[in-house]
Amino acid sequence: MEKQAELYAGKAKTAYTTDDPDRLILEFRDDTSAFDGEKVEQLSRKGMVNNRFNAFIMTELQAAGVPTHFEQILSDRESVVKRLDMMPVECVIRNISAGSLCRRLGVAEDETLEPPVFEFFLKNDALHDPMINDSHIITFGWASESEISRMKELTVKVNDVLKPLFEKAGLLLVDYKLEFGRFNGEILLGDEFSPDGCRLWDAATREKFDKDRFRQGLGSVVESYEAVARRLGIAL
Ligand code: ADP
Ligand code: UDP
């Protein structure tokens, strides 16, 4: 597979076209951002760790029947993925209250959410990713009714697979964000699943092992991601 032009450089990854129009190479960079790109730092090894973490999770999800864009790891920091027509929405599931849910609704942190809360956000840094609902998505044409249903169904299925997977490693999957795209008429899970886009707490101590360590300046960010990878048995 031949890497060609840079297609898109986001906050943490760069997408390159390839000689196959249906495939992209995703490069996981060390750049780490928070607060819609206001805080940015380079964290050594993060790109490599997230690339391997994402490959492991996407493979588990694929095996459990969640269709994903992931094809194979190409190098330490690069993976081959199917080129999707991304929908500009973020799908969030929350099993435990934290983050913006607490700020928005004034609920206490660390409450079990049963059933889990599902939220849509518009992917737009300039607008600070505002929360949206099905009606906005339909009216503004970001996705169809059936695509909305499929995104919700797949996001819940991801929870059914990943919650027990992390629990076995002594970790609580507090919440996470997913992005989906279209490929040959199908909806596939795109982007990445890594500690950059979810909250993971130690089940016993509530120690944080995710990007909140970066957001809150707690230090040992990549070391914590590596600790999660070790607990899951991911070779780095
Ligand atoms: P951001 O855009 O949030 O800064 P990244 O730095 O992670 O994010 O950049 C990755 C970009 O690539 C995102 O906009 C994401 O939607 C997009 N993307 C992820 N997977 C695919 C894919 N399979 N096909 C096309 N675009 C993708
Ligand atoms: N999230 C993300 N990208 C975003 C917004 C949120 O990956 O642009 C993830 C975040 O890491 C967390 C979940 O989605 O796991 C819910 O985030 P929340 O709405 O609580 O926002 P935050 O408190 O991070 O601003």
Short mmCIF file of C-alpha atoms in Angstrom, two decimals, residues 35-221:
data_model
loop_
_atom_site.label_atom_id
_atom_site.label_comp_id
_atom_site.label_asym_id
_atom_site.label_seq_id
_atom_site.Cartn_x
_atom_site.Cartn_y
_atom_site.Cartn_z
CA PHE A 35 -10.63 21.92 25.63
CA ASP A 36 -11.32 21.90 21.86
CA GLY A 37 -7.67 22.39 20.98
CA GLU A 38 -6.91 25.16 23.52
CA LYS A 39 -4.40 23.00 25.42
CA VAL A 40 -1.94 21.09 23.21
CA GLU A 41 1.19 19.15 24.17
CA GLN A 42 3.41 16.48 22.65
CA LEU A 43 3.46 13.37 24.80
CA SER A 44 6.23 11.00 23.82
CA ARG A 45 5.04 7.48 22.76
CA LYS A 46 1.34 8.43 22.85
CA GLY A 47 0.88 7.94 19.09
CA MET A 48 2.34 4.45 19.24
CA VAL A 49 0.37 3.47 22.34
CA ASN A 50 -2.94 4.72 20.92
CA ASN A 51 -2.31 3.04 17.56
CA ARG A 52 -1.82 -0.33 19.26
CA PHE A 53 -4.62 0.25 21.77
CA ASN A 54 -7.03 1.17 18.97
CA ALA A 55 -6.02 -1.85 16.87
CA PHE A 56 -6.72 -4.18 19.81
CA ILE A 57 -10.12 -2.64 20.63
CA MET A 58 -11.26 -2.41 16.99
CA THR A 59 -10.32 -6.06 16.47
CA GLU A 60 -12.30 -7.09 19.56
CA LEU A 61 -15.30 -5.06 18.36
CA GLN A 62 -15.12 -6.45 14.83
CA ALA A 63 -15.03 -10.00 16.23
CA ALA A 64 -18.11 -9.21 18.34
CA GLY A 65 -20.06 -8.03 15.30
CA VAL A 66 -19.46 -4.26 15.32
CA PRO A 67 -18.38 -3.32 11.78
CA THR A 68 -15.33 -1.04 11.91
CA HIS A 69 -13.03 0.78 9.48
CA PHE A 70 -9.90 -0.88 10.92
CA GLU A 71 -7.91 -3.16 8.63
CA GLN A 72 -4.35 -3.55 9.91
CA ILE A 73 -1.43 -1.93 11.70
CA LEU A 74 1.16 -0.69 9.23
CA SER A 75 3.86 0.63 11.57
CA ASP A 76 4.28 1.84 15.17
CA ARG A 77 2.11 4.88 14.52
CA GLU A 78 0.13 4.00 11.40
CA SER A 79 -2.88 1.85 10.58
CA VAL A 80 -4.74 1.14 7.35
CA VAL A 81 -8.46 1.92 7.52
CA LYS A 82 -11.36 2.04 5.10
CA ARG A 83 -11.99 5.57 3.87
CA LEU A 84 -15.35 6.62 5.29
CA ASP A 85 -17.71 9.46 4.58
CA MET A 86 -17.73 10.62 8.22
CA MET A 87 -20.86 11.94 9.87
CA PRO A 88 -20.10 15.16 11.79
CA VAL A 89 -21.55 13.85 15.04
CA GLU A 90 -20.03 12.33 18.16
CA CYS A 91 -21.92 9.54 19.92
CA VAL A 92 -21.35 9.42 23.68
CA ILE A 93 -22.45 6.73 26.12
CA ARG A 94 -22.17 7.29 29.85
CA ASN A 95 -22.25 4.46 32.38
CA ILE A 96 -21.17 6.66 35.31
CA SER A 97 -21.68 10.41 35.70
CA ALA A 98 -18.62 12.57 35.01
CA GLY A 99 -17.38 15.48 32.93
CA SER A 100 -19.77 17.68 30.98
CA LEU A 101 -22.85 15.74 32.15
CA CYS A 102 -22.16 16.85 35.73
CA ARG A 103 -21.41 20.43 34.67
CA ARG A 104 -24.52 20.67 32.47
CA LEU A 105 -27.08 18.97 34.70
CA GLY A 106 -25.62 19.60 38.14
CA VAL A 107 -25.56 15.90 38.97
CA ALA A 108 -22.94 14.45 41.31
CA GLU A 109 -19.92 12.64 39.87
CA ASP A 110 -19.59 8.86 40.14
CA GLU A 111 -23.33 8.04 40.07
CA THR A 112 -24.18 4.82 38.23
CA LEU A 113 -26.35 5.68 35.22
CA GLU A 114 -28.91 2.94 34.61
CA PRO A 115 -29.82 2.74 31.81
CA PRO A 116 -26.67 4.38 30.43
CA VAL A 117 -27.13 7.88 29.00
CA PHE A 118 -26.73 8.35 25.24
CA GLU A 119 -25.88 11.81 23.85
CA PHE A 120 -25.10 13.29 20.43
CA PHE A 121 -22.65 16.19 20.01
CA LEU A 122 -21.90 18.17 16.87
CA LYS A 123 -18.24 17.76 15.85
CA ASN A 124 -17.31 21.44 15.68
CA ASP A 125 -14.42 22.78 17.78
CA ALA A 126 -15.24 26.44 16.99
CA LEU A 127 -18.67 25.91 18.56
CA HIS A 128 -17.20 23.73 21.37
CA ASP A 129 -18.99 20.56 20.19
CA PRO A 130 -22.52 21.55 21.26
CA MET A 131 -24.95 18.85 22.36
CA ILE A 132 -27.56 18.11 19.67
CA ASN A 133 -30.52 15.76 19.31
CA ASP A 134 -32.04 13.56 16.57
CA SER A 135 -34.16 16.46 15.36
CA HIS A 136 -31.11 18.67 14.68
CA ILE A 137 -29.39 15.82 12.88
CA ILE A 138 -32.39 15.20 10.60
CA THR A 139 -33.20 18.85 9.90
CA PHE A 140 -29.63 19.82 9.09
CA GLY A 141 -29.02 16.63 7.09
CA TRP A 142 -26.06 15.31 9.12
CA ALA A 143 -27.52 11.78 9.06
CA SER A 144 -30.79 10.04 8.19
CA GLU A 145 -33.32 8.50 10.59
CA SER A 146 -32.03 5.00 9.84
CA GLU A 147 -28.38 6.11 10.23
CA ILE A 148 -29.25 7.64 13.62
CA SER A 149 -30.83 4.33 14.72
CA ARG A 150 -27.82 2.37 13.52
CA MET A 151 -25.33 4.68 15.28
CA LYS A 152 -27.27 4.32 18.54
CA GLU A 153 -27.53 0.55 18.13
CA LEU A 154 -23.79 0.18 17.44
CA THR A 155 -22.78 2.55 20.25
CA VAL A 156 -24.80 0.44 22.73
CA LYS A 157 -23.31 -2.76 21.29
CA VAL A 158 -19.82 -1.33 21.82
CA ASN A 159 -20.77 -0.82 25.48
CA ASP A 160 -21.92 -4.45 25.77
CA VAL A 161 -18.52 -5.60 24.47
CA LEU A 162 -16.16 -3.13 26.13
CA LYS A 163 -17.69 -2.71 29.60
CA PRO A 164 -17.03 -6.35 30.56
CA LEU A 165 -13.65 -6.31 28.78
CA PHE A 166 -12.45 -3.40 30.94
CA GLU A 167 -14.17 -4.80 34.05
CA LYS A 168 -12.08 -7.98 33.73
CA ALA A 169 -9.02 -5.69 33.86
CA GLY A 170 -10.30 -4.00 37.04
CA LEU A 171 -11.37 -0.84 35.18
CA LEU A 172 -14.69 0.98 34.93
CA LEU A 173 -15.66 2.26 31.48
CA VAL A 174 -17.18 5.52 32.70
CA ASP A 175 -17.99 7.05 29.29
CA TYR A 176 -16.72 7.16 25.73
CA LYS A 177 -17.11 8.92 22.39
CA LEU A 178 -17.49 7.21 19.02
CA GLU A 179 -17.58 8.50 15.44
CA PHE A 180 -19.20 6.69 12.54
CA GLY A 181 -19.03 6.98 8.75
CA ARG A 182 -20.56 5.56 5.58
CA PHE A 183 -18.85 2.94 3.40
CA ASN A 184 -20.64 1.27 0.48
CA GLY A 185 -24.05 1.91 2.03
CA GLU A 186 -23.02 0.56 5.44
CA ILE A 187 -22.36 2.42 8.71
CA LEU A 188 -18.93 1.57 10.12
CA LEU A 189 -17.26 2.62 13.35
CA GLY A 190 -14.45 5.03 12.42
CA ASP A 191 -11.88 7.23 14.11
CA GLU A 192 -10.32 5.59 17.19
CA PHE A 193 -11.03 4.02 20.54
CA SER A 194 -8.28 4.86 22.99
CA PRO A 195 -7.90 6.47 26.43
CA ASP A 196 -7.96 9.82 24.56
CA GLY A 197 -11.70 9.41 23.95
CA CYS A 198 -13.04 7.61 26.97
CA ARG A 199 -12.91 7.69 30.77
CA LEU A 200 -11.44 4.70 32.57
CA TRP A 201 -11.30 4.52 36.37
CA ASP A 202 -9.74 1.87 38.55
CA ALA A 203 -12.73 -0.05 39.93
CA ALA A 204 -11.35 -0.11 43.48
CA THR A 205 -9.56 3.23 43.88
CA ARG A 206 -11.26 5.41 41.20
CA GLU A 207 -7.79 6.43 39.97
CA LYS A 208 -8.09 7.93 36.47
CA PHE A 209 -6.32 6.19 33.56
CA ASP A 210 -7.55 8.37 30.67
CA LYS A 211 -7.22 11.82 29.10
CA ASP A 212 -8.61 13.50 32.22
CA ARG A 213 -5.03 13.10 33.53
CA PHE A 214 -3.98 15.51 30.77
CA ARG A 215 -7.04 17.79 31.08
CA GLN A 216 -6.53 18.09 34.84
CA GLY A 217 -2.71 18.23 34.78
CA LEU A 218 -2.36 15.07 36.87
CA GLY A 219 0.77 13.85 35.02
CA SER A 220 1.75 10.30 33.99
CA VAL A 221 -0.64 10.47 31.04
#
